[in-house]
Coordinates of C-alpha atoms and ligand atoms in Angstrom, one line a residue:
X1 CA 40.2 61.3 -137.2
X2 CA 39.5 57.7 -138.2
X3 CA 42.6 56.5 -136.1
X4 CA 41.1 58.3 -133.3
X5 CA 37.3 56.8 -133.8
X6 CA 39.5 52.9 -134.3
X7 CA 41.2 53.3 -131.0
X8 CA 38.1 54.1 -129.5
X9 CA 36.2 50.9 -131.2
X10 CA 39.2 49.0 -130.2
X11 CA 39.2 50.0 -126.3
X12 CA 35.2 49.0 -125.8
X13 CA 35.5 45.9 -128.0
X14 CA 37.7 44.6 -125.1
X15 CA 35.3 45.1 -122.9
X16 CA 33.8 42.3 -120.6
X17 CA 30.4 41.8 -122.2
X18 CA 30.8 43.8 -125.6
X19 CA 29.4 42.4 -128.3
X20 CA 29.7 43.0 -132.5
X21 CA 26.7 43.4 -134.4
X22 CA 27.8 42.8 -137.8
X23 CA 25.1 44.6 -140.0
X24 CA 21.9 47.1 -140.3
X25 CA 19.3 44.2 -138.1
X26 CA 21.5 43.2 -135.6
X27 CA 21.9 46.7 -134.8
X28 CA 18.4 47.9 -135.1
X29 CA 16.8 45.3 -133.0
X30 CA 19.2 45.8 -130.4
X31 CA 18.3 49.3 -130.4
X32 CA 14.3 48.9 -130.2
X33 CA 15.1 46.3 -127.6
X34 CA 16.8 48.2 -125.3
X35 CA 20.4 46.9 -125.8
X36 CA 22.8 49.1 -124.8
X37 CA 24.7 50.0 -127.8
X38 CA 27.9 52.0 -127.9
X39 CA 29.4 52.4 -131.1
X40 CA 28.1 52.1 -134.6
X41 CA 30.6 53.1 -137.2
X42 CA 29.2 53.1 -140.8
X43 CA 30.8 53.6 -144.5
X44 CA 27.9 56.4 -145.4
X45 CA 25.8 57.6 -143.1
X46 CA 23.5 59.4 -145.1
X47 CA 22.7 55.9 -146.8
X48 CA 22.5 53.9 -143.2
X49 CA 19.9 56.8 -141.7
X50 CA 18.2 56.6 -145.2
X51 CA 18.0 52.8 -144.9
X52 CA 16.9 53.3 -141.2
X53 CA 14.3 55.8 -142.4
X54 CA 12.7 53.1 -145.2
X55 CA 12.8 50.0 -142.7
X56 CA 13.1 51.1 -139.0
X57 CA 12.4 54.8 -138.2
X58 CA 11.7 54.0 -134.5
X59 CA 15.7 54.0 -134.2
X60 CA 16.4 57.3 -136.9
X61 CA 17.2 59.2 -134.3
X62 CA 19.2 57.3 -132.0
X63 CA 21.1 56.1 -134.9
X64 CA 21.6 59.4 -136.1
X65 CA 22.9 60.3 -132.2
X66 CA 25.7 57.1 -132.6
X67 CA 26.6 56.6 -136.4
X68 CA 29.9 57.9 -137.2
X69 CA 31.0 57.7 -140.8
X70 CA 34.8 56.0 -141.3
X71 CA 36.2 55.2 -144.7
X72 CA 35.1 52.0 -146.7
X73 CA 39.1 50.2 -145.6
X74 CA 39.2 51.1 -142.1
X75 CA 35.3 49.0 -141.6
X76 CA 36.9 45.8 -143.0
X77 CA 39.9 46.2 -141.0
X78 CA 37.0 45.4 -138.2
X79 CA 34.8 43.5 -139.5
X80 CA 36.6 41.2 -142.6
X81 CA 33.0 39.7 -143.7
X82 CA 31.2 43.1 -143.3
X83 CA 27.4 42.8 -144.3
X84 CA 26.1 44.6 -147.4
X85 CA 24.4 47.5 -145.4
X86 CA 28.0 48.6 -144.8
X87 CA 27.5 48.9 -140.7
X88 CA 29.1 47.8 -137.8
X89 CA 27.9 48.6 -133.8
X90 CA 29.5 47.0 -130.6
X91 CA 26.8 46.7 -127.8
X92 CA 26.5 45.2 -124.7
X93 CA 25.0 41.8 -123.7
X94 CA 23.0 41.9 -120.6
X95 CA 24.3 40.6 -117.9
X96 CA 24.4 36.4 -117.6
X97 CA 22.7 36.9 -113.6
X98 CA 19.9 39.1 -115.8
X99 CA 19.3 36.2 -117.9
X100 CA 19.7 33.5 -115.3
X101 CA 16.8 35.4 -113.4
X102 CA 14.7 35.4 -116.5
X103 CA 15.2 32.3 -117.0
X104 CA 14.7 30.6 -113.7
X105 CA 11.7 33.0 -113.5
X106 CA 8.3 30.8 -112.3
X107 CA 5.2 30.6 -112.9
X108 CA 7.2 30.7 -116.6
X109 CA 4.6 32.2 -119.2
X110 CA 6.5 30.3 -122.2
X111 CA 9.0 27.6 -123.0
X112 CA 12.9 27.7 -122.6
X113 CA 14.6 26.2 -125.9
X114 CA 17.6 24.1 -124.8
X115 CA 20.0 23.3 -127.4
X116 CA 22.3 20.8 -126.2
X117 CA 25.3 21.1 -127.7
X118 CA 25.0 23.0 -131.3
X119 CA 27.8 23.2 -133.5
X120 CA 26.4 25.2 -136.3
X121 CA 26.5 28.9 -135.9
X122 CA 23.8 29.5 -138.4
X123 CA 21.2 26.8 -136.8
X124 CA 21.8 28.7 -133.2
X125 CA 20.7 32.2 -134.3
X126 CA 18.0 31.2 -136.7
X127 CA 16.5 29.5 -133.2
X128 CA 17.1 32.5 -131.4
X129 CA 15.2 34.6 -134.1
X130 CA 12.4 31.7 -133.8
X131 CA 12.9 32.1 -130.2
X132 CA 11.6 35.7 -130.0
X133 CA 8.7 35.4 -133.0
X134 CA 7.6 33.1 -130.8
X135 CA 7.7 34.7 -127.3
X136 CA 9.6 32.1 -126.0
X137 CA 11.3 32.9 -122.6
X138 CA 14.6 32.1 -124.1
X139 CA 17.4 30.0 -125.4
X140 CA 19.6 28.0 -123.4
X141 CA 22.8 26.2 -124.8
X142 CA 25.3 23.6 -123.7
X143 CA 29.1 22.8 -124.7
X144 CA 31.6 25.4 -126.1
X145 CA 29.7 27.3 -128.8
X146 CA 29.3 31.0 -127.7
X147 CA 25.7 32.0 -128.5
X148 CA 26.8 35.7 -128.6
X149 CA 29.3 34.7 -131.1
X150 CA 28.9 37.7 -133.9
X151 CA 27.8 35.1 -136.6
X152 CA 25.4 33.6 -134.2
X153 CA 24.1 37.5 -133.5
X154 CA 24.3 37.8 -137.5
X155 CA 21.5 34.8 -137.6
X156 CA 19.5 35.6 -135.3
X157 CA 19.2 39.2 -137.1
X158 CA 20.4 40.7 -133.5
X159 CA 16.9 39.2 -131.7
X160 CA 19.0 37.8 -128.9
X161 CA 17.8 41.3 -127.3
X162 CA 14.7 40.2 -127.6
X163 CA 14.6 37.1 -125.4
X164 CA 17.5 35.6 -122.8
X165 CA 20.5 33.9 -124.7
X166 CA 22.5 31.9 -122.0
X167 CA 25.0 29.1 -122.0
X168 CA 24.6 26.9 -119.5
X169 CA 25.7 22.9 -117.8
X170 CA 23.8 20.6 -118.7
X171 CA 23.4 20.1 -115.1
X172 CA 22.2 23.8 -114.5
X173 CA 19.3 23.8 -116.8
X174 CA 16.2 26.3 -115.6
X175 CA 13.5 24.3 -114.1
X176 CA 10.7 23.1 -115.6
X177 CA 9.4 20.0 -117.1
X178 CA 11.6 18.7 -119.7
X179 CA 10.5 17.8 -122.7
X180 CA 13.0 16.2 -125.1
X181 CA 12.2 16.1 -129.0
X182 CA 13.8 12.9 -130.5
X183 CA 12.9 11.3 -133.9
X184 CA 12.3 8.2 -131.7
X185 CA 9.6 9.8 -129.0
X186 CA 6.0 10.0 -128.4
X187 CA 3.9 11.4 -131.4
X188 CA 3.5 15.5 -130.4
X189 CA -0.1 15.8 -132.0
X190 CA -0.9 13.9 -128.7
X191 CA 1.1 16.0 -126.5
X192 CA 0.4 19.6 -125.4
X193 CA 3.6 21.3 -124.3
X194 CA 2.9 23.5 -121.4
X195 CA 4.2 27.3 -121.0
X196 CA 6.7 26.2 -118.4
X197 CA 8.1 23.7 -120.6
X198 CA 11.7 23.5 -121.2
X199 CA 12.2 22.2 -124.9
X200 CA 15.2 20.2 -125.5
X201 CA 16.9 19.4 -128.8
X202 CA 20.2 17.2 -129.6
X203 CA 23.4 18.1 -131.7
X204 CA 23.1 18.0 -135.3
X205 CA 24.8 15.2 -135.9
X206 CA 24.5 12.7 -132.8
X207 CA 21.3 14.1 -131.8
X208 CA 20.6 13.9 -127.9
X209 CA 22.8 12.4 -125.8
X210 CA 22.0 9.8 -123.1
X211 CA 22.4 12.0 -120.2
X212 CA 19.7 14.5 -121.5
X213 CA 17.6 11.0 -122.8
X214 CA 17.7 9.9 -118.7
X215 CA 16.5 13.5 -117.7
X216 CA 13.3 14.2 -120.0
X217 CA 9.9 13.5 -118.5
X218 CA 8.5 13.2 -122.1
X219 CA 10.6 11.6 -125.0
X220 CA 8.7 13.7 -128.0
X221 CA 8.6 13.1 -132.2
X222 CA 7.6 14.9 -135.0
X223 CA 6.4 12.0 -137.2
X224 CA 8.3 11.4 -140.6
X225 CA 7.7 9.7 -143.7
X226 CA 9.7 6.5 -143.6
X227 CA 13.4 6.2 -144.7
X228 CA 13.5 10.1 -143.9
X229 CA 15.8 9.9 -140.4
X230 CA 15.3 13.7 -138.9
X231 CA 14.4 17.1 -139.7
X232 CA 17.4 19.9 -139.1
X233 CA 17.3 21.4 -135.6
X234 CA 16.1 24.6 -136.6
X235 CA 13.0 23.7 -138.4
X236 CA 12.3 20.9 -135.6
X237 CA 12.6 23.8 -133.0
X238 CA 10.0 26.1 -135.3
X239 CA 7.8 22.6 -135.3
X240 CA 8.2 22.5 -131.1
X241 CA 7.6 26.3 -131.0
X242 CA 4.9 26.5 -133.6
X243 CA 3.2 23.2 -131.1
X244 CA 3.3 25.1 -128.3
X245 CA 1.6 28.0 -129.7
X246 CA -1.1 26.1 -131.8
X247 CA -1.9 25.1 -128.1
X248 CA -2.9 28.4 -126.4
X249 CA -5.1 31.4 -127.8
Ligands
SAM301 C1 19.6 17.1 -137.1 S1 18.8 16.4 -135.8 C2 19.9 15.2 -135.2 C3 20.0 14.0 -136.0 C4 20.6 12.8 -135.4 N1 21.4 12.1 -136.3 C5 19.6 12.0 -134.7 O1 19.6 10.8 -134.9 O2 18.8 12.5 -133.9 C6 18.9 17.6 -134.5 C7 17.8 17.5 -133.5 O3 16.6 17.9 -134.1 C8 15.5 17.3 -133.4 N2 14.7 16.5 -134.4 C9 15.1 16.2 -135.7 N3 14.1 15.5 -136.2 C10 13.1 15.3 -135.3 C11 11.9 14.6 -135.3 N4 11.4 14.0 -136.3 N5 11.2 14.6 -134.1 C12 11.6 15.3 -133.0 N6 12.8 15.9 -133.0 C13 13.6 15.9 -134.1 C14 16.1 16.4 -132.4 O4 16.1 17.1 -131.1 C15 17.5 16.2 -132.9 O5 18.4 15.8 -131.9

């Protein structure tokens, strides 16, 4: 039974578009936004529809329609760093012409994040989950780091359902005016971002290249205490978001 249920998990996990959701948030906001999951495999399912029941019981019974119970071995065979709540799901990503629409959407009700270049895994998804407290329209990234990566999904507790996760050329970013937060910019208490914004951040170590520098219309810093020479790009994004909202009510 469980080879059967492994062959299966291992014929939609090579799937164009299939993602893993490594753990019981991922999965359950993926499920109360509308992702399109199809397969959740679980250790004990009595304990992941209890769990459900305690923190999400808008998903019980969907979960309790997908969750099939394989033993304790045959999960880490899947997933080697499974998460404590002992469940795995593969779901699908919308589609990148979805997101490009979203994203290139105008009149544009709230910001685009743009993360040039991130390297750290952690940093992307805890942006994404800003991303989607916030209402932002979404995230964009450029270089090689796959925001859909599953650590990346792990961060961002699975809200990459929740707003539009893209990678994109630097050269392809949505329109908008372009607003680029640098330790070295314009003091943001006397700049109000608007909602079409697109808010740009550098790489965690370099910071923001020259060819983003030469395309902002507004160079923008969140003032520090001398000596101190940035904040992490996380936090700076939850600043940037958290500016944007104080401006609007
Ligand atoms: C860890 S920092 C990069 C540090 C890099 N060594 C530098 O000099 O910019 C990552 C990004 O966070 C943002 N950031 C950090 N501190 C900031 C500040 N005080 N004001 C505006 N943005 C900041 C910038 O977008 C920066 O590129």
């Amino acid at each position: 039974m469980d080879d059967e249920v492994v062959r299966a998990w291992r014929v939609v996990e090579q799937e164009p578009g299939v993602v893993l959701l490594d753990g019981f948030h991922p999965l359950k906001h993926a499920l109360r936004f509308g992702g399109a999951v199809r397969r959740v495999l679980t250790g004990d399912r009595g304990a992941l529809l209890a769990l459900a029941g305690e923190l999400a019981p808008d998903v019980v019974g969907v979960l309790d329609g997908l969750a099939v119970e394989v033993s304790e071995e045959r999960l880490r065979g899947l997933a080697p760093r499974l998460h404590p709540t002992g469940v795995i799901a593969l779901a699908e990503r919308p589609s990148v012409e979805a997101n490009r629409e979203v994203l290139g959407r105008r009149p544009r009700r709230a910001p685009v994040v743009v993360l040039e270049n991130p390297r750290n895994l952690g940093n992307v998804g805890a942006v994404i989950r800003l991303a989607a407290g916030f209402g932002a329209t979404g995230v964009v990234t450029t270089g090689e780091l796959d925001p859909w990566h599953p650590t990346v999904l792990r961060g961002s507790a699975g809200l990459h359902f929740a707003t539009a996760v893209e990678r994109v050329a630097l050269s392809e970013l949505p329109a908008g005016p372009l607003y680029v937060l640098d330790p070295e910019g314009a003091d943001i208490r006397d700049l109000p971002f608007p909602d079409d914004a697109l808010l740009a951040f550098g790489t965690e170590r370099h910071g923001v290249s020259a060819e983003l520098r030469a395309r902002a219309d507004q160079l923008v810093a969140v003032p520090m205490q001398p000596g101190v020479s940035s904040f992490n790009l996380a936090t700076s994004v939850a600043m940037g978001l958290f500016h944007w909202m104080s401006g609007k009510r």
